[in-house]
Amino acid sequence: MAPTTNHTDRFAASMPRLEAIAYRLLGSASDAEDAVQDTFLRWQAADIDRIEVPEAWLTKVLTNLCLNQLTSARARRETYVGQWLPEPLLAGDPMLGPADTVEQRESVSYAVLALMERLSPNERVVYVLREAFDYPHRKIAETLDITEAASQQLYHRAKKHVVDGRARTEIDAAAARRIVDEFLAAATSGRTEPLVRLLTADAIAIGDGGGKVPARTKAFEGALAVATFMRGLFKPGKAKRALVGGSPAVYSTTANNTPALAVVLDGRVIGVMCLEITADGIAAFRSQANPDKLERATRRWAATEHGEPLLHAF
């Protein structure tokens, strides 16, 4: 039976949830949109009146599509130029999904999305559905065609990988902004020592240029190495201005529920730096500069108010 307006409306009502699931699973907004569109095509082709629980059916179809993408993505990332990082979503992007609980906010944080790359595809599905959307293991098991016990095992294994990879810390907005301001003041001071004091001893800095923008292929590790890199990054220079085509503005913002800096040139977001802040200091800088992964951020930036820049870089 051909889908009716009611069926189309039902799918539309499920789209925000489906997009939020797909983004968490894939770490890419564009891939998430494609997966949701493919789910809609299958919805249109199905005998919809015989589907007893549409939400469960849609989640299962979407999940299977994402599992296929995750498998192929692993192969693609073996040949990816440099470090691979997720596509950042700026504050207010509907694809971020629910943010009512600590677990929901953390499940889409930039740090956790990066850590989820360590998980197997099934572990990632179970972790996302359980942690971010509070699915019972019975429903997750039905989605993956596994036993409930297997779902529980996958979840505990996935959570251990994620928890072992980072210290859970929630920083309120005012404290986060203060730390961002302190970081920029230190980074532009021309001195390394103030930066070192803001960092954890095992701090890291990772950049994703995708082979299209210069970015170090290996992470900087340790407070001194990261501080030295950051001091050089924010040091003015003609070569840097020539490379990016001008002097970009740096704004304080949030991306993936994480304190971040947005680097903007002529209305185009050319970089997003996410800061992982713990009780001991800044533990990580994850910077996305691949232009293919900043198109949605640029659209979001153009549609929102963002105040005055903190500084003009380079």
CSV table of N, CA and C in Angstrom, one decimal, residues 161-239:
chain,number,residue,atom,x,y,z
A,161,HIS,N,35.0,0.8,28.1
A,161,HIS,CA,36.0,1.5,27.2
A,161,HIS,C,35.8,3.0,27.2
A,162,VAL,N,34.6,3.5,27.3
A,162,VAL,CA,34.4,4.9,27.3
A,162,VAL,C,34.8,5.6,28.6
A,163,VAL,N,34.4,4.9,29.7
A,163,VAL,CA,34.7,5.5,31.0
A,163,VAL,C,36.2,5.4,31.3
A,164,ASP,N,36.9,4.4,30.9
A,164,ASP,CA,38.3,4.2,31.0
A,164,ASP,C,39.1,5.3,30.2
A,165,GLY,N,38.5,5.8,29.2
A,165,GLY,CA,39.1,6.7,28.3
A,165,GLY,C,39.1,8.2,28.7
A,166,ARG,N,38.2,8.5,29.7
A,166,ARG,CA,38.1,9.9,30.1
A,166,ARG,C,37.6,10.0,31.5
A,167,ALA,N,37.9,11.1,32.1
A,167,ALA,CA,37.3,11.4,33.5
A,167,ALA,C,36.0,12.2,33.3
A,168,ARG,N,35.0,11.7,33.9
A,168,ARG,CA,33.7,12.4,33.7
A,168,ARG,C,33.6,13.7,34.6
A,169,THR,N,33.4,14.8,33.9
A,169,THR,CA,33.3,16.1,34.6
A,169,THR,C,32.3,17.0,33.9
A,170,GLU,N,31.4,17.5,34.7
A,170,GLU,CA,30.5,18.5,34.1
A,170,GLU,C,30.9,19.9,34.6
A,171,ILE,N,31.2,20.8,33.7
A,171,ILE,CA,31.5,22.2,34.0
A,171,ILE,C,30.4,23.1,33.6
A,172,ASP,N,30.0,24.0,34.6
A,172,ASP,CA,28.9,24.9,34.2
A,172,ASP,C,29.4,25.9,33.2
A,173,ALA,N,28.4,26.5,32.6
A,173,ALA,CA,28.7,27.4,31.4
A,173,ALA,C,29.6,28.6,31.8
A,174,ALA,N,29.4,29.2,33.0
A,174,ALA,CA,30.2,30.3,33.5
A,174,ALA,C,31.7,29.9,33.7
A,175,ALA,N,31.8,28.7,34.3
A,175,ALA,CA,33.2,28.2,34.6
A,175,ALA,C,33.9,27.9,33.3
A,176,ALA,N,33.2,27.3,32.3
A,176,ALA,CA,33.7,26.9,31.1
A,176,ALA,C,34.2,28.1,30.3
A,177,ARG,N,33.4,29.2,30.3
A,177,ARG,CA,33.7,30.4,29.6
A,177,ARG,C,35.0,31.1,30.3
A,178,ARG,N,35.1,31.0,31.6
A,178,ARG,CA,36.2,31.6,32.2
A,178,ARG,C,37.5,30.8,31.8
A,179,ILE,N,37.4,29.5,31.8
A,179,ILE,CA,38.6,28.7,31.4
A,179,ILE,C,39.0,29.0,29.9
A,180,VAL,N,38.0,29.1,29.1
A,180,VAL,CA,38.2,29.5,27.7
A,180,VAL,C,39.0,30.8,27.6
A,181,ASP,N,38.5,31.8,28.3
A,181,ASP,CA,39.1,33.1,28.3
A,181,ASP,C,40.5,33.0,28.8
A,182,GLU,N,40.7,32.3,29.9
A,182,GLU,CA,42.1,32.1,30.5
A,182,GLU,C,43.0,31.4,29.4
A,183,PHE,N,42.5,30.4,28.7
A,183,PHE,CA,43.3,29.7,27.8
A,183,PHE,C,43.7,30.7,26.6
A,184,LEU,N,42.8,31.5,26.1
A,184,LEU,CA,43.1,32.4,25.0
A,184,LEU,C,44.1,33.4,25.5
A,185,ALA,N,43.9,33.9,26.7
A,185,ALA,CA,44.9,34.9,27.2
A,185,ALA,C,46.3,34.3,27.3
A,186,ALA,N,46.4,33.1,27.8
A,186,ALA,CA,47.6,32.4,27.9
A,186,ALA,C,48.2,32.1,26.5
A,187,ALA,N,47.4,31.6,25.6
A,187,ALA,CA,47.8,31.2,24.3
A,187,ALA,C,48.4,32.4,23.5
A,188,THR,N,47.8,33.6,23.7
A,188,THR,CA,48.3,34.8,23.0
A,188,THR,C,49.3,35.6,23.8
A,189,SER,N,49.7,35.1,24.9
A,189,SER,CA,50.7,35.8,25.7
A,189,SER,C,52.1,35.7,25.2
A,190,GLY,N,52.3,34.7,24.3
A,190,GLY,CA,53.7,34.5,23.8
A,190,GLY,C,54.6,33.7,24.7
A,191,ARG,N,54.0,33.2,25.8
A,191,ARG,CA,54.8,32.5,26.8
A,191,ARG,C,54.2,31.1,27.0
A,192,THR,N,55.0,30.1,27.3
A,192,THR,CA,54.5,28.7,27.4
A,192,THR,C,54.0,28.5,28.8
A,193,GLU,N,54.6,29.1,29.8
A,193,GLU,CA,54.4,28.7,31.2
A,193,GLU,C,52.9,28.9,31.6
A,194,PRO,N,52.2,30.0,31.2
A,194,PRO,CA,50.8,30.2,31.6
A,194,PRO,C,49.9,29.1,31.0
A,195,LEU,N,50.3,28.6,29.8
A,195,LEU,CA,49.5,27.6,29.2
A,195,LEU,C,49.7,26.2,29.9
A,196,VAL,N,50.9,25.9,30.3
A,196,VAL,CA,51.2,24.7,31.0
A,196,VAL,C,50.4,24.6,32.2
A,197,ARG,N,50.2,25.7,32.9
A,197,ARG,CA,49.5,25.7,34.2
A,197,ARG,C,48.0,25.4,34.0
A,198,LEU,N,47.5,25.6,32.8
A,198,LEU,CA,46.1,25.4,32.6
A,198,LEU,C,45.8,23.9,32.1
A,199,LEU,N,46.8,23.2,31.8
A,199,LEU,CA,46.7,21.9,31.2
A,199,LEU,C,46.9,20.8,32.2
A,200,THR,N,46.3,19.6,32.0
A,200,THR,CA,46.7,18.4,32.7
A,200,THR,C,48.0,17.9,32.2
A,201,ALA,N,48.7,17.1,33.1
A,201,ALA,CA,50.0,16.6,32.7
A,201,ALA,C,50.0,15.8,31.4
A,202,ASP,N,48.9,15.1,31.2
A,202,ASP,CA,48.8,14.2,30.1
A,202,ASP,C,47.9,14.8,28.9
A,203,ALA,N,47.8,16.1,28.9
A,203,ALA,CA,47.0,16.8,27.9
A,203,ALA,C,47.4,16.3,26.5
A,204,ILE,N,46.4,16.4,25.6
A,204,ILE,CA,46.7,16.1,24.1
A,204,ILE,C,46.1,17.1,23.3
A,205,ALA,N,46.6,17.2,22.1
A,205,ALA,CA,46.0,18.1,21.0
A,205,ALA,C,46.0,17.3,19.7
A,206,ILE,N,44.8,17.2,19.2
A,206,ILE,CA,44.6,16.5,17.9
A,206,ILE,C,43.9,17.3,16.9
A,207,GLY,N,44.3,17.3,15.7
A,207,GLY,CA,43.7,18.1,14.6
A,207,GLY,C,43.3,17.2,13.4
A,208,ASP,N,42.2,17.5,12.8
A,208,ASP,CA,41.7,16.8,11.6
A,208,ASP,C,41.6,17.7,10.4
A,209,GLY,N,42.5,17.6,9.5
A,209,GLY,CA,42.5,18.4,8.3
A,209,GLY,C,42.0,17.7,7.1
A,210,GLY,N,41.9,16.4,7.2
A,210,GLY,CA,41.4,15.5,6.1
A,210,GLY,C,42.3,15.6,4.9
A,211,GLY,N,43.5,16.0,5.0
A,211,GLY,CA,44.4,16.1,3.8
A,211,GLY,C,44.1,17.3,3.0
A,212,LYS,N,43.1,18.2,3.5
A,212,LYS,CA,42.8,19.4,2.7
A,212,LYS,C,43.3,20.6,3.4
A,213,VAL,N,43.5,20.5,4.7
A,213,VAL,CA,44.1,21.7,5.4
A,213,VAL,C,45.2,21.1,6.2
A,214,PRO,N,46.3,21.8,6.3
A,214,PRO,CA,47.5,21.3,7.1
A,214,PRO,C,47.1,21.0,8.5
A,215,ALA,N,47.5,19.8,8.9
A,215,ALA,CA,47.3,19.3,10.3
A,215,ALA,C,48.3,18.2,10.6
A,216,ARG,N,48.8,18.2,11.8
A,216,ARG,CA,49.8,17.2,12.2
A,216,ARG,C,49.1,15.8,12.1
A,217,THR,N,49.8,14.9,11.6
A,217,THR,CA,49.3,13.5,11.5
A,217,THR,C,49.3,12.8,12.8
A,218,LYS,N,50.1,13.2,13.8
A,218,LYS,CA,50.1,12.6,15.1
A,218,LYS,C,49.8,13.6,16.1
A,219,ALA,N,49.1,13.2,17.2
A,219,ALA,CA,48.7,14.1,18.3
A,219,ALA,C,49.9,14.6,19.1
A,220,PHE,N,49.8,15.8,19.6
A,220,PHE,CA,50.7,16.4,20.5
A,220,PHE,C,50.3,15.8,21.9
A,221,GLU,N,51.3,15.3,22.6
A,221,GLU,CA,51.0,14.7,23.9
A,221,GLU,C,51.9,15.3,25.0
A,222,GLY,N,51.2,15.5,26.2
A,222,GLY,CA,51.9,16.1,27.3
A,222,GLY,C,51.8,17.6,27.4
A,223,ALA,N,51.7,18.1,28.6
A,223,ALA,CA,51.4,19.6,28.8
A,223,ALA,C,52.4,20.5,28.1
A,224,LEU,N,53.7,20.2,28.1
A,224,LEU,CA,54.7,21.1,27.5
A,224,LEU,C,54.5,21.1,26.0
A,225,ALA,N,54.4,19.9,25.4
A,225,ALA,CA,54.3,19.8,24.0
A,225,ALA,C,53.0,20.5,23.5
A,226,VAL,N,51.9,20.3,24.2
A,226,VAL,CA,50.7,20.9,23.8
A,226,VAL,C,50.7,22.5,24.0
A,227,ALA,N,51.3,22.9,25.1
A,227,ALA,CA,51.4,24.3,25.3
A,227,ALA,C,52.3,25.0,24.2
A,228,THR,N,53.4,24.3,23.9
A,228,THR,CA,54.3,24.9,22.9
A,228,THR,C,53.6,25.0,21.5
A,229,PHE,N,52.8,24.0,21.2
A,229,PHE,CA,52.0,24.0,20.0
A,229,PHE,C,51.0,25.1,20.0
A,230,MET,N,50.3,25.3,21.0
A,230,MET,CA,49.2,26.3,21.1
A,230,MET,C,49.8,27.7,21.1
A,231,ARG,N,50.9,27.9,21.7
A,231,ARG,CA,51.6,29.2,21.6
A,231,ARG,C,51.9,29.5,20.2
A,232,GLY,N,52.5,28.5,19.5
A,232,GLY,CA,52.8,28.8,18.0
A,232,GLY,C,51.6,29.0,17.2
A,233,LEU,N,50.5,28.2,17.5
A,233,LEU,CA,49.3,28.3,16.7
A,233,LEU,C,48.7,29.7,16.7
A,234,PHE,N,48.7,30.3,17.9
A,234,PHE,CA,48.1,31.6,18.0
A,234,PHE,C,49.0,32.8,17.8
A,235,LYS,N,50.3,32.5,17.4
A,235,LYS,CA,51.2,33.6,17.2
A,235,LYS,C,50.9,34.2,15.8
A,236,PRO,N,50.8,35.5,15.7
A,236,PRO,CA,50.5,36.1,14.4
A,236,PRO,C,51.6,35.9,13.4
A,237,GLY,N,51.2,35.8,12.1
A,237,GLY,CA,52.2,35.6,11.1
A,237,GLY,C,51.5,35.8,9.7
A,238,LYS,N,52.3,36.4,8.8
A,238,LYS,CA,51.8,36.6,7.4
A,238,LYS,C,51.5,35.3,6.7
A,239,ALA,N,52.3,34.3,7.0
A,239,ALA,CA,52.2,33.0,6.3
A,239,ALA,C,50.8,32.4,6.7
